Short mmCIF file of C-alpha atoms in Angstrom, two decimals:
data_model
loop_
_atom_site.label_atom_id
_atom_site.label_comp_id
_atom_site.label_asym_id
_atom_site.label_seq_id
_atom_site.Cartn_x
_atom_site.Cartn_y
_atom_site.Cartn_z
CA UNK A 1 -22.06 -73.06 -49.98
CA UNK A 2 -25.70 -74.43 -51.30
CA UNK A 3 -25.93 -74.44 -55.62
CA UNK A 4 -28.53 -72.31 -55.97
CA UNK A 5 -30.66 -73.47 -59.14
CA UNK A 6 -32.64 -72.04 -61.66
CA UNK A 7 -35.70 -72.74 -63.20
CA UNK A 8 -37.87 -71.92 -66.58
CA UNK A 9 -41.55 -72.11 -65.99
CA UNK A 10 -43.20 -72.35 -68.83
CA UNK A 11 -47.29 -71.58 -67.87
CA UNK A 12 -49.27 -73.85 -70.55
CA UNK A 13 -52.35 -73.15 -71.95
CA UNK A 14 -53.97 -74.87 -75.52
CA UNK A 15 -50.51 -76.82 -75.95
CA UNK A 16 -48.23 -73.16 -75.57
CA UNK A 17 -46.89 -71.42 -73.66
CA UNK A 18 -48.57 -67.95 -73.06
CA UNK A 19 -47.30 -65.71 -69.84
CA UNK A 20 -49.84 -62.88 -68.15
CA UNK A 21 -49.65 -61.02 -64.97
CA UNK A 22 -51.22 -61.88 -61.34
CA UNK A 23 -52.75 -65.21 -63.37
CA UNK A 24 -54.52 -62.71 -66.23
CA UNK A 25 -53.93 -60.95 -69.15
CA UNK A 26 -51.74 -64.06 -71.01
CA UNK A 27 -50.10 -63.52 -74.53
CA UNK A 28 -48.23 -66.43 -76.63
CA UNK A 29 -44.83 -67.02 -76.27
CA UNK A 30 -43.62 -69.65 -77.78
CA UNK A 31 -43.82 -73.88 -78.42
CA UNK A 32 -42.79 -75.62 -75.68
CA UNK A 33 -40.56 -77.90 -77.16
CA UNK A 34 -38.87 -75.15 -78.74
CA UNK A 35 -38.88 -73.37 -75.02
CA UNK A 36 -37.48 -76.22 -73.37
CA UNK A 37 -34.30 -77.14 -75.69
CA UNK A 38 -33.18 -73.60 -76.15
CA UNK A 39 -33.55 -73.20 -71.89
CA UNK A 40 -31.24 -76.50 -71.61
CA UNK A 41 -29.19 -74.97 -74.40
CA UNK A 42 -28.45 -71.54 -72.03
CA UNK A 43 -27.85 -73.70 -68.51
CA UNK A 44 -31.12 -73.88 -67.10
CA UNK A 45 -30.45 -76.48 -63.96
CA UNK A 46 -34.05 -77.26 -63.62
CA UNK A 47 -37.83 -76.57 -65.47
CA UNK A 48 -41.53 -76.14 -64.56
CA UNK A 49 -44.50 -76.84 -66.81
CA UNK A 50 -47.83 -76.01 -65.63
CA UNK A 51 -50.89 -76.56 -67.51
CA UNK A 52 -52.10 -72.56 -66.10
CA UNK A 53 -55.78 -73.34 -66.97
CA UNK A 54 -56.28 -77.62 -66.19
CA UNK A 55 -58.00 -77.38 -62.73
CA UNK A 56 -60.18 -74.06 -63.24
CA UNK A 57 -60.91 -76.51 -66.73
CA UNK A 58 -61.54 -79.71 -64.53
CA UNK A 59 -59.23 -81.61 -66.82
CA UNK A 60 -55.94 -83.03 -65.82
CA UNK A 61 -53.03 -82.57 -67.83
CA UNK A 62 -51.98 -82.18 -71.27
CA UNK A 63 -49.76 -85.52 -71.07
CA UNK A 64 -49.07 -85.30 -74.99
CA UNK A 65 -47.38 -81.97 -74.15
CA UNK A 66 -45.62 -82.95 -71.35
CA UNK A 67 -44.36 -86.10 -73.74
CA UNK A 68 -43.05 -84.10 -75.73
CA UNK A 69 -41.54 -82.01 -73.57
CA UNK A 70 -39.99 -85.19 -71.74
CA UNK A 71 -38.66 -86.04 -75.15
CA UNK A 72 -36.68 -82.85 -75.52
CA UNK A 73 -34.95 -81.69 -72.09
CA UNK A 74 -32.06 -82.27 -70.86
CA UNK A 75 -32.42 -81.32 -66.48
CA UNK A 76 -35.09 -81.99 -64.77
CA UNK A 77 -38.61 -81.41 -65.47
CA UNK A 78 -41.80 -80.70 -62.93
CA UNK A 79 -45.20 -80.80 -64.17
CA UNK A 80 -48.87 -78.87 -62.24
CA UNK A 81 -52.12 -78.46 -63.26
CA UNK A 82 -55.46 -80.51 -62.96
CA UNK A 83 -53.38 -83.33 -60.88
CA UNK A 84 -56.20 -84.47 -57.97
CA UNK A 85 -55.55 -88.10 -57.62
CA UNK A 86 -52.98 -90.48 -57.61
CA UNK A 87 -53.65 -92.13 -60.88
CA UNK A 88 -53.53 -88.32 -62.86
CA UNK A 89 -49.71 -88.11 -60.53
CA UNK A 90 -48.69 -91.46 -62.00
CA UNK A 91 -49.47 -90.97 -65.16
CA UNK A 92 -47.67 -87.69 -65.57
CA UNK A 93 -44.67 -89.48 -64.32
CA UNK A 94 -45.27 -92.26 -66.83
CA UNK A 95 -45.40 -89.23 -69.55
CA UNK A 96 -41.84 -88.41 -68.61
CA UNK A 97 -41.80 -85.54 -65.52
CA UNK A 98 -39.56 -85.85 -62.29
CA UNK A 99 -41.45 -84.37 -60.02
CA UNK A 100 -45.46 -83.51 -59.73
CA UNK A 101 -46.57 -80.26 -58.20
CA UNK A 102 -50.05 -80.05 -56.25
CA UNK A 103 -52.26 -77.13 -55.56
CA UNK A 104 -55.74 -76.57 -55.30
CA UNK A 105 -56.35 -80.99 -55.03
CA UNK A 106 -53.56 -80.81 -52.00
CA UNK A 107 -55.35 -78.45 -50.21
CA UNK A 108 -58.53 -79.75 -50.54
CA UNK A 109 -57.55 -83.70 -49.59
CA UNK A 110 -54.52 -82.90 -47.85
CA UNK A 111 -53.91 -87.30 -47.76
CA UNK A 112 -53.06 -86.87 -51.70
CA UNK A 113 -49.67 -85.50 -50.49
CA UNK A 114 -48.89 -88.30 -48.29
CA UNK A 115 -50.00 -91.39 -50.90
CA UNK A 116 -48.01 -89.80 -53.39
CA UNK A 117 -45.04 -89.47 -51.31
CA UNK A 118 -45.64 -92.81 -49.52
CA UNK A 119 -45.70 -94.36 -53.53
CA UNK A 120 -43.45 -92.28 -55.61
CA UNK A 121 -41.28 -90.62 -52.38
CA UNK A 122 -41.05 -87.01 -50.81
CA UNK A 123 -38.70 -85.77 -53.33
CA UNK A 124 -41.20 -86.30 -55.73
CA UNK A 125 -43.48 -83.88 -54.77
CA UNK A 126 -43.88 -80.33 -54.70
CA UNK A 127 -46.53 -78.31 -52.80
CA UNK A 128 -47.82 -75.32 -55.54
CA UNK A 129 -48.94 -72.53 -53.19
CA UNK A 130 -50.33 -69.64 -54.44
CA UNK A 131 -50.53 -66.66 -52.03
CA UNK A 132 -51.67 -62.70 -51.49
CA UNK A 133 -51.09 -60.79 -48.53
CA UNK A 134 -53.56 -61.18 -45.51
CA UNK A 135 -52.81 -59.07 -43.09
CA UNK A 136 -54.99 -60.47 -40.92
CA UNK A 137 -53.64 -63.77 -40.89
CA UNK A 138 -50.42 -63.98 -38.56
CA UNK A 139 -48.15 -64.98 -41.65
CA UNK A 140 -49.97 -61.67 -43.65
CA UNK A 141 -50.25 -64.55 -46.34
CA UNK A 142 -53.86 -66.10 -47.72
CA UNK A 143 -53.08 -69.45 -49.07
CA UNK A 144 -55.57 -69.23 -53.17
CA UNK A 145 -56.73 -72.06 -54.38
CA UNK A 146 -58.54 -72.98 -58.20
CA UNK A 147 -55.57 -70.94 -60.71
CA UNK A 148 -55.74 -68.10 -57.46
CA UNK A 149 -59.06 -67.60 -57.86
CA UNK A 150 -60.79 -68.95 -54.61
CA UNK A 151 -59.69 -67.98 -51.75
CA UNK A 152 -59.46 -69.74 -48.13
CA UNK A 153 -58.71 -68.96 -45.54
CA UNK A 154 -55.83 -70.23 -44.38
CA UNK A 155 -52.48 -69.19 -43.77
CA UNK A 156 -49.95 -69.72 -46.26
CA UNK A 157 -46.92 -70.12 -44.54
CA UNK A 158 -49.22 -73.02 -41.77
CA UNK A 159 -49.96 -74.91 -44.31
CA UNK A 160 -46.09 -74.83 -45.96
CA UNK A 161 -45.40 -76.22 -42.87
CA UNK A 162 -48.34 -78.97 -42.42
CA UNK A 163 -47.81 -80.14 -46.56
CA UNK A 164 -44.29 -80.72 -45.33
CA UNK A 165 -45.33 -82.87 -42.58
CA UNK A 166 -47.98 -84.82 -44.97
CA UNK A 167 -45.05 -84.95 -47.27
CA UNK A 168 -44.04 -82.27 -49.82
CA UNK A 169 -40.59 -82.82 -50.65
CA UNK A 170 -40.91 -79.29 -52.28
CA UNK A 171 -42.69 -76.12 -51.35
CA UNK A 172 -42.54 -73.52 -54.66
CA UNK A 173 -44.83 -70.57 -52.50
CA UNK A 174 -46.02 -67.81 -55.43
CA UNK A 175 -46.93 -64.23 -55.16
CA UNK A 176 -50.89 -62.70 -56.87
CA UNK A 177 -49.58 -59.96 -56.40
CA UNK A 178 -46.10 -60.19 -57.91
CA UNK A 179 -47.02 -62.25 -60.49
CA UNK A 180 -45.36 -60.99 -63.88
CA UNK A 181 -45.47 -57.64 -62.76
CA UNK A 182 -41.72 -57.54 -62.91
CA UNK A 183 -41.39 -55.48 -59.67
CA UNK A 184 -39.43 -58.04 -58.05
CA UNK A 185 -40.13 -61.75 -55.49
CA UNK A 186 -42.22 -61.41 -52.48
CA UNK A 187 -39.13 -61.79 -49.96
CA UNK A 188 -41.72 -62.06 -47.19
CA UNK A 189 -43.57 -64.88 -48.32
CA UNK A 190 -40.36 -66.57 -49.35
CA UNK A 191 -38.88 -66.21 -46.14
CA UNK A 192 -41.83 -66.51 -44.38
CA UNK A 193 -41.57 -70.02 -45.55
CA UNK A 194 -38.14 -70.75 -45.62
CA UNK A 195 -37.67 -70.45 -42.25
CA UNK A 196 -40.80 -72.31 -41.67
CA UNK A 197 -39.88 -75.50 -43.74
CA UNK A 198 -36.77 -77.97 -43.40
CA UNK A 199 -37.47 -78.56 -47.55
CA UNK A 200 -36.23 -76.75 -50.23
CA UNK A 201 -38.69 -73.53 -51.28
CA UNK A 202 -38.48 -72.38 -54.59
CA UNK A 203 -38.63 -68.29 -55.63
CA UNK A 204 -41.42 -67.83 -57.76
CA UNK A 205 -43.73 -64.76 -59.05
CA UNK A 206 -42.47 -60.61 -59.99
CA UNK A 207 -38.80 -61.40 -61.03
CA UNK A 208 -37.95 -58.78 -63.28
CA UNK A 209 -34.04 -58.21 -63.52
CA UNK A 210 -30.91 -59.74 -62.04
CA UNK A 211 -31.32 -58.29 -58.42
CA UNK A 212 -34.92 -59.96 -57.75
CA UNK A 213 -33.08 -63.50 -58.87
CA UNK A 214 -29.67 -62.38 -56.04
CA UNK A 215 -32.77 -60.68 -53.42
CA UNK A 216 -34.19 -63.93 -53.63
CA UNK A 217 -31.83 -66.17 -52.37
CA UNK A 218 -29.75 -62.93 -50.33
CA UNK A 219 -32.79 -62.45 -48.62
CA UNK A 220 -35.61 -65.25 -48.91
CA UNK A 221 -33.27 -67.79 -48.68
CA UNK A 222 -34.06 -69.23 -51.62
CA UNK A 223 -32.96 -72.38 -53.24
CA UNK A 224 -34.69 -72.52 -56.25
CA UNK A 225 -35.30 -68.86 -58.50
CA UNK A 226 -37.99 -70.05 -61.18
CA UNK A 227 -39.02 -67.30 -63.41
CA UNK A 228 -41.14 -67.38 -66.73
CA UNK A 229 -41.87 -64.06 -68.99
CA UNK A 230 -37.69 -62.79 -68.56
CA UNK A 231 -36.69 -66.11 -69.98
CA UNK A 232 -39.00 -66.32 -72.34
CA UNK A 233 -39.16 -63.30 -74.25
CA UNK A 234 -35.09 -62.40 -73.80
CA UNK A 235 -34.67 -59.92 -71.09
CA UNK A 236 -32.44 -62.82 -69.00
CA UNK A 237 -30.45 -64.79 -71.17
CA UNK A 238 -29.83 -67.99 -67.83
CA UNK A 239 -25.91 -68.02 -68.62
CA UNK A 240 -25.61 -65.15 -68.64
CA UNK A 241 -28.18 -64.40 -65.00
CA UNK A 242 -25.61 -67.53 -63.66
CA UNK A 243 -22.39 -65.61 -63.76
CA UNK A 244 -24.22 -62.26 -62.29
CA UNK A 245 -25.21 -64.90 -59.41
CA UNK A 246 -20.89 -65.96 -59.09
CA UNK A 247 -19.61 -62.44 -59.30
CA UNK A 248 -22.50 -61.55 -56.42
CA UNK A 249 -21.30 -64.84 -54.02
CA UNK A 250 -24.35 -66.92 -54.98
CA UNK A 251 -23.12 -70.87 -56.00
CA UNK A 252 -24.97 -72.01 -58.87
CA UNK A 253 -25.44 -75.10 -60.82
#
């Protein structure tokens, strides 16, 4: 049985951890270094760090914060936000990240994914896909870029397949509608992508209770379980979640 990993997500704005609902209405959730220490102590298997306004503000990821987090983390961590070139990816990895997450730039310039996979290895390349429902597309989901602001007209599952073919080692789909709503992950989106690719898929957007994590594995087929606000605000403790998953037949690391 595969071991499912738990991945808290630090959404970073102006050097602080923040969390919103459907990508807006952000509220402060603490210092990223302190959050990282706590999550590592509580049993996190991975960590995500997303500089959520970097792309919209047309700037690079805040490398000083990446370095500070790298200095205290005891688990692998993935960094995204504002990574638009191979040099950006190289700088983030040099600052201590284990993987880079590429979204808008990878969509606009798919050759970036090929170059990054060739330079660093596919295992270090995560492709993040923000998606929302669009019944006119084959999968029913459309890719959004620029922090979820710009519709592309592209089918999300088809883009996941292309991203894998270009070199993505992990796919990270996030449902715009479910993000921060705590009503559960978008299971059809996760399952649609999981069924279409061979690489690991991260469930993201919508976890509000432990049952949602279990559904993401048993129904969606997710390999990694990402969440933010339920961890940031102490609603779910990672160690308790992992025990719950094990008690319900899901192996954890």
